[in-house]
Amino acid sequence: APGAGKSAIAHSVSKLCADRGWLATAFFYNRDDSTRSPMLFSTIICDLAARFPSFQVSVSQAIESDPSLSSAGPSRIFDGLIVPFMDLLPQDKPVVFVLDALDEGLTKGDLDVLAGRIINLPHAMKLFVTSRDIESFKKLFQASHVHWRKFMHQGDSELDDVSAVARNCLKSIALAKDLKNFPSAKTVDMVVERSQGLMIWVVTVCQYLLEVP
């Protein structure tokens, strides 16, 4: 649902993975920028090439041998420029790809890859994705290799997540403004209650409090 905090979660996961050296790509779709939609796999390739020199060399050689790969569709790019060179990436730790807001721009070609061909990646390759639950993505959500969780605004576990975000955001404010004994448990509970389970509300309020004198 809009405002449930999907992007906030995606940003948090991206930061956690980046801090641990796991993040390969963080790709955020935007319905107001249609130019981003076709760039998913080219972005992944560029990010992997920037991090892993041997991958870059192999991809460059593949494109030199077959220049049409550089402008091919998602399935051919995935099969020709990603899958063959995955063994050049670390296999002893996760390599994580974060994709946020699929419903705001995922193309049918990309969907076909994520719902099917993605299973050909080594076990160390992990995708974390967020999306609204829409009918056209059912085959992705129901795929055997996908573990999904439906986010409900008012569920106990979801409110626990909102509470954790509120606590961390308020602690950041306390650190930035040198506030002592803040936030109290009562303050956190009040913020969670007023958010009505909307994580974006918590993040917006905290950003405002951080910016005001």
mmCIF file of C-alpha atoms in Angstrom:
data_model
loop_
_atom_site.group_PDB
_atom_site.id
_atom_site.type_symbol
_atom_site.label_atom_id
_atom_site.label_comp_id
_atom_site.label_asym_id
_atom_site.label_seq_id
_atom_site.Cartn_x
_atom_site.Cartn_y
_atom_site.Cartn_z
ATOM 1 C CA ALA A 1 0.000 0.000 0.000
ATOM 2 C CA PRO A 2 1.181 3.583 -0.576
ATOM 3 C CA GLY A 3 3.037 4.975 2.412
ATOM 4 C CA ALA A 4 3.492 1.614 4.099
ATOM 5 C CA GLY A 5 7.235 2.167 4.194
ATOM 6 C CA LYS A 6 8.404 -0.119 1.393
ATOM 7 C CA SER A 7 11.037 2.342 0.171
ATOM 8 C CA ALA A 8 12.173 3.089 3.716
ATOM 9 C CA ILE A 9 12.714 -0.633 4.222
ATOM 10 C CA ALA A 10 14.551 -0.916 0.889
ATOM 11 C CA HIS A 11 16.849 1.972 1.853
ATOM 12 C CA SER A 12 17.519 0.389 5.247
ATOM 13 C CA VAL A 13 18.332 -2.989 3.695
ATOM 14 C CA SER A 14 20.587 -1.278 1.144
ATOM 15 C CA LYS A 15 22.514 0.520 3.882
ATOM 16 C CA LEU A 16 22.848 -2.618 5.988
ATOM 17 C CA CYS A 17 24.191 -4.582 3.012
ATOM 18 C CA ALA A 18 26.489 -1.747 1.941
ATOM 19 C CA ASP A 19 27.938 -1.500 5.448
ATOM 20 C CA ARG A 20 28.711 -5.223 5.348
ATOM 21 C CA GLY A 21 30.168 -5.140 1.842
ATOM 22 C CA TRP A 22 27.314 -7.177 0.349
ATOM 23 C CA LEU A 23 25.481 -4.630 -1.784
ATOM 24 C CA ALA A 24 25.919 -4.951 -5.546
ATOM 25 C CA THR A 25 23.034 -2.778 -6.770
ATOM 26 C CA ALA A 26 20.267 -0.669 -5.282
ATOM 27 C CA PHE A 27 17.743 0.108 -8.022
ATOM 28 C CA PHE A 28 14.739 2.294 -7.240
ATOM 29 C CA TYR A 29 11.934 2.481 -9.770
ATOM 30 C CA ASN A 30 10.043 5.769 -10.166
ATOM 31 C CA ARG A 31 6.730 6.045 -11.987
ATOM 32 C CA ASP A 32 7.575 9.677 -12.826
ATOM 33 C CA ASP A 33 10.794 8.689 -14.615
ATOM 34 C CA SER A 34 9.998 6.240 -17.390
ATOM 35 C CA THR A 35 13.621 6.277 -18.599
ATOM 36 C CA ARG A 36 14.678 4.195 -15.579
ATOM 37 C CA SER A 37 12.434 1.220 -16.299
ATOM 38 C CA PRO A 38 14.495 -0.337 -19.142
ATOM 39 C CA MET A 39 17.789 0.191 -17.286
ATOM 40 C CA LEU A 40 17.582 -2.512 -14.617
ATOM 41 C CA PHE A 41 19.974 -5.096 -16.009
ATOM 42 C CA SER A 42 22.329 -2.586 -17.623
ATOM 43 C CA THR A 43 22.603 -0.898 -14.208
ATOM 44 C CA ILE A 44 23.317 -4.229 -12.532
ATOM 45 C CA ILE A 45 26.034 -4.994 -15.087
ATOM 46 C CA CYS A 46 27.651 -1.565 -14.650
ATOM 47 C CA ASP A 47 27.597 -1.856 -10.862
ATOM 48 C CA LEU A 48 29.093 -5.347 -10.914
ATOM 49 C CA ALA A 49 31.751 -4.257 -13.404
ATOM 50 C CA ALA A 50 32.713 -1.343 -11.164
ATOM 51 C CA ARG A 51 33.178 -3.653 -8.170
ATOM 52 C CA PHE A 52 34.686 -6.752 -9.769
ATOM 53 C CA PRO A 53 37.425 -6.191 -12.421
ATOM 54 C CA SER A 54 37.333 -9.775 -13.696
ATOM 55 C CA PHE A 55 33.602 -9.430 -14.334
ATOM 56 C CA GLN A 56 34.217 -6.189 -16.220
ATOM 57 C CA VAL A 57 36.845 -7.815 -18.442
ATOM 58 C CA SER A 58 34.595 -10.770 -19.265
ATOM 59 C CA VAL A 59 31.582 -8.594 -20.067
ATOM 60 C CA SER A 60 33.692 -6.328 -22.275
ATOM 61 C CA GLN A 61 35.030 -9.325 -24.183
ATOM 62 C CA ALA A 62 31.519 -10.729 -24.629
ATOM 63 C CA ILE A 63 30.218 -7.434 -26.039
ATOM 64 C CA GLU A 64 33.258 -7.124 -28.286
ATOM 65 C CA SER A 65 32.529 -10.598 -29.647
ATOM 66 C CA ASP A 66 28.819 -9.852 -30.064
ATOM 67 C CA PRO A 67 28.058 -6.082 -30.066
ATOM 68 C CA SER A 68 24.313 -6.739 -30.350
ATOM 69 C CA LEU A 69 24.321 -7.842 -26.698
ATOM 70 C CA SER A 70 24.702 -4.236 -25.549
ATOM 71 C CA SER A 71 21.265 -3.322 -26.919
ATOM 72 C CA ALA A 72 19.502 -6.671 -26.475
ATOM 73 C CA GLY A 73 16.325 -7.311 -24.487
ATOM 74 C CA PRO A 74 16.316 -8.258 -20.780
ATOM 75 C CA SER A 75 16.358 -12.044 -21.249
ATOM 76 C CA ARG A 76 19.266 -12.001 -23.686
ATOM 77 C CA ILE A 77 21.249 -9.514 -21.608
ATOM 78 C CA PHE A 78 20.667 -11.627 -18.513
ATOM 79 C CA ASP A 79 21.595 -14.911 -20.236
ATOM 80 C CA GLY A 80 24.513 -13.447 -22.198
ATOM 81 C CA LEU A 81 26.125 -10.888 -19.901
ATOM 82 C CA ILE A 82 25.180 -11.830 -16.348
ATOM 83 C CA VAL A 83 24.663 -15.573 -15.842
ATOM 84 C CA PRO A 84 27.871 -16.736 -17.616
ATOM 85 C CA PHE A 85 30.100 -14.609 -15.396
ATOM 86 C CA MET A 86 28.500 -15.050 -11.985
ATOM 87 C CA ASP A 87 31.219 -17.493 -10.950
ATOM 88 C CA LEU A 88 33.641 -14.551 -11.074
ATOM 89 C CA LEU A 89 31.859 -12.975 -8.103
ATOM 90 C CA PRO A 90 32.459 -13.955 -4.464
ATOM 91 C CA GLN A 91 30.712 -17.181 -3.536
ATOM 92 C CA ASP A 92 31.562 -17.101 0.178
ATOM 93 C CA LYS A 93 29.361 -14.128 1.086
ATOM 94 C CA PRO A 94 26.051 -12.680 -0.161
ATOM 95 C CA VAL A 95 25.983 -10.455 -3.219
ATOM 96 C CA VAL A 96 22.753 -8.506 -2.803
ATOM 97 C CA PHE A 97 20.594 -6.685 -5.341
ATOM 98 C CA VAL A 98 17.907 -4.404 -3.882
ATOM 99 C CA LEU A 99 15.015 -3.502 -6.201
ATOM 100 C CA ASP A 100 12.427 -1.088 -4.857
ATOM 101 C CA ALA A 101 8.901 -0.300 -6.082
ATOM 102 C CA LEU A 102 8.668 -2.856 -8.897
ATOM 103 C CA ASP A 103 5.071 -1.755 -9.448
ATOM 104 C CA GLU A 104 6.294 1.684 -10.526
ATOM 105 C CA GLY A 105 8.123 0.544 -13.625
ATOM 106 C CA LEU A 106 9.058 -3.135 -13.923
ATOM 107 C CA THR A 107 8.775 -4.150 -17.578
ATOM 108 C CA LYS A 108 7.291 -7.435 -18.723
ATOM 109 C CA GLY A 109 10.709 -8.562 -19.944
ATOM 110 C CA ASP A 110 12.282 -7.873 -16.565
ATOM 111 C CA LEU A 111 9.371 -9.598 -14.828
ATOM 112 C CA ASP A 112 9.894 -12.724 -16.936
ATOM 113 C CA VAL A 113 13.551 -12.820 -15.881
ATOM 114 C CA LEU A 114 12.832 -12.293 -12.185
ATOM 115 C CA ALA A 115 10.044 -14.873 -12.162
ATOM 116 C CA GLY A 116 12.001 -17.517 -14.055
ATOM 117 C CA ARG A 117 15.602 -17.128 -15.198
ATOM 118 C CA ILE A 118 16.817 -15.578 -11.944
ATOM 119 C CA ILE A 119 16.862 -19.058 -10.439
ATOM 120 C CA ASN A 120 19.950 -19.755 -12.576
ATOM 121 C CA LEU A 121 22.080 -17.454 -10.418
ATOM 122 C CA PRO A 122 24.421 -18.966 -7.808
ATOM 123 C CA HIS A 123 23.088 -19.335 -4.278
ATOM 124 C CA ALA A 124 25.217 -16.423 -3.010
ATOM 125 C CA MET A 125 23.290 -13.992 -5.228
ATOM 126 C CA LYS A 126 20.312 -12.563 -3.318
ATOM 127 C CA LEU A 127 17.547 -10.235 -4.473
ATOM 128 C CA PHE A 128 15.499 -8.119 -2.088
ATOM 129 C CA VAL A 129 12.504 -6.508 -3.776
ATOM 130 C CA THR A 130 9.537 -4.381 -2.714
ATOM 131 C CA SER A 131 6.270 -3.921 -4.565
ATOM 132 C CA ARG A 132 2.580 -3.442 -4.161
ATOM 133 C CA ASP A 133 0.641 -6.692 -4.427
ATOM 134 C CA ILE A 134 -0.720 -6.378 -7.955
ATOM 135 C CA GLU A 135 -2.253 -9.049 -10.146
ATOM 136 C CA SER A 136 0.306 -8.884 -12.955
ATOM 137 C CA PHE A 137 3.104 -9.829 -10.517
ATOM 138 C CA LYS A 138 1.443 -12.985 -9.206
ATOM 139 C CA LYS A 139 3.774 -15.266 -11.124
ATOM 140 C CA LEU A 140 6.732 -13.577 -9.432
ATOM 141 C CA PHE A 141 5.298 -13.696 -5.916
ATOM 142 C CA GLN A 142 4.256 -17.323 -6.354
ATOM 143 C CA ALA A 143 7.526 -18.543 -7.883
ATOM 144 C CA SER A 144 9.195 -21.352 -5.924
ATOM 145 C CA HIS A 145 12.429 -19.388 -5.448
ATOM 146 C CA VAL A 146 10.657 -16.341 -3.962
ATOM 147 C CA HIS A 147 10.070 -15.879 -0.235
ATOM 148 C CA TRP A 148 7.610 -13.058 0.247
ATOM 149 C CA ARG A 149 5.980 -11.223 3.091
ATOM 150 C CA LYS A 150 2.810 -9.175 2.857
ATOM 151 C CA PHE A 151 3.021 -5.912 4.767
ATOM 152 C CA MET A 152 -0.120 -5.005 6.705
ATOM 153 C CA HIS A 153 -0.309 -1.553 8.272
ATOM 154 C CA GLN A 154 -1.839 -2.567 11.579
ATOM 155 C CA GLY A 155 -0.431 -6.040 12.172
ATOM 156 C CA ASP A 156 1.566 -6.595 15.364
ATOM 157 C CA SER A 157 4.797 -7.448 13.560
ATOM 158 C CA GLU A 158 4.420 -4.475 11.215
ATOM 159 C CA LEU A 159 3.845 -2.104 14.125
ATOM 160 C CA ASP A 160 6.994 -3.564 15.704
ATOM 161 C CA ASP A 161 8.847 -2.613 12.521
ATOM 162 C CA VAL A 162 7.408 0.916 12.622
ATOM 163 C CA SER A 163 8.386 1.172 16.286
ATOM 164 C CA ALA A 164 11.968 0.134 15.478
ATOM 165 C CA VAL A 165 12.209 2.737 12.712
ATOM 166 C CA ALA A 166 10.718 5.419 14.971
ATOM 167 C CA ARG A 167 13.155 4.602 17.749
ATOM 168 C CA ASN A 168 16.165 4.738 15.426
ATOM 169 C CA CYS A 169 15.045 7.944 13.726
ATOM 170 C CA LEU A 170 14.402 9.672 17.048
ATOM 171 C CA LYS A 171 17.786 8.520 18.353
ATOM 172 C CA SER A 172 19.384 10.111 15.265
ATOM 173 C CA ILE A 173 17.630 13.364 16.146
ATOM 174 C CA ALA A 174 18.870 13.124 19.720
ATOM 175 C CA LEU A 175 22.418 12.590 18.502
ATOM 176 C CA ALA A 176 22.259 15.473 16.004
ATOM 177 C CA LYS A 177 20.747 17.911 18.501
ATOM 178 C CA ASP A 178 22.596 16.639 21.573
ATOM 179 C CA LEU A 179 19.399 15.723 23.416
ATOM 180 C CA LYS A 180 19.734 13.788 26.643
ATOM 181 C CA ASN A 181 17.440 10.894 27.602
ATOM 182 C CA PHE A 182 15.615 11.074 24.269
ATOM 183 C CA PRO A 183 13.515 9.408 23.031
ATOM 184 C CA SER A 184 11.600 8.015 25.956
ATOM 185 C CA ALA A 185 9.530 4.892 25.483
ATOM 186 C CA LYS A 186 6.426 7.068 25.819
ATOM 187 C CA THR A 187 7.576 9.297 22.954
ATOM 188 C CA VAL A 188 8.230 6.319 20.696
ATOM 189 C CA ASP A 189 4.817 4.846 21.506
ATOM 190 C CA MET A 190 3.130 8.178 20.754
ATOM 191 C CA VAL A 191 4.827 8.460 17.358
ATOM 192 C CA VAL A 192 3.876 4.874 16.453
ATOM 193 C CA GLU A 193 0.270 5.420 17.517
ATOM 194 C CA ARG A 194 -0.076 8.613 15.480
ATOM 195 C CA SER A 195 1.523 7.011 12.432
ATOM 196 C CA GLN A 196 -1.351 4.480 12.207
ATOM 197 C CA GLY A 197 1.166 1.985 10.856
ATOM 198 C CA LEU A 198 2.450 4.243 8.048
ATOM 199 C CA MET A 199 6.225 4.160 8.138
ATOM 200 C CA ILE A 200 6.481 7.042 5.683
ATOM 201 C CA TRP A 201 4.690 9.212 8.261
ATOM 202 C CA VAL A 202 7.341 8.394 10.849
ATOM 203 C CA VAL A 203 10.188 9.108 8.446
ATOM 204 C CA THR A 204 8.636 12.405 7.273
ATOM 205 C CA VAL A 205 8.035 13.662 10.814
ATOM 206 C CA CYS A 206 11.534 12.726 11.892
ATOM 207 C CA GLN A 207 13.085 14.461 8.887
ATOM 208 C CA TYR A 208 11.132 17.597 9.771
ATOM 209 C CA LEU A 209 12.249 17.457 13.413
ATOM 210 C CA LEU A 210 15.834 16.987 12.296
ATOM 211 C CA GLU A 211 15.712 20.071 10.062
ATOM 212 C CA VAL A 212 13.949 22.557 12.348
ATOM 213 C CA PRO A 213 16.161 24.669 14.633
#
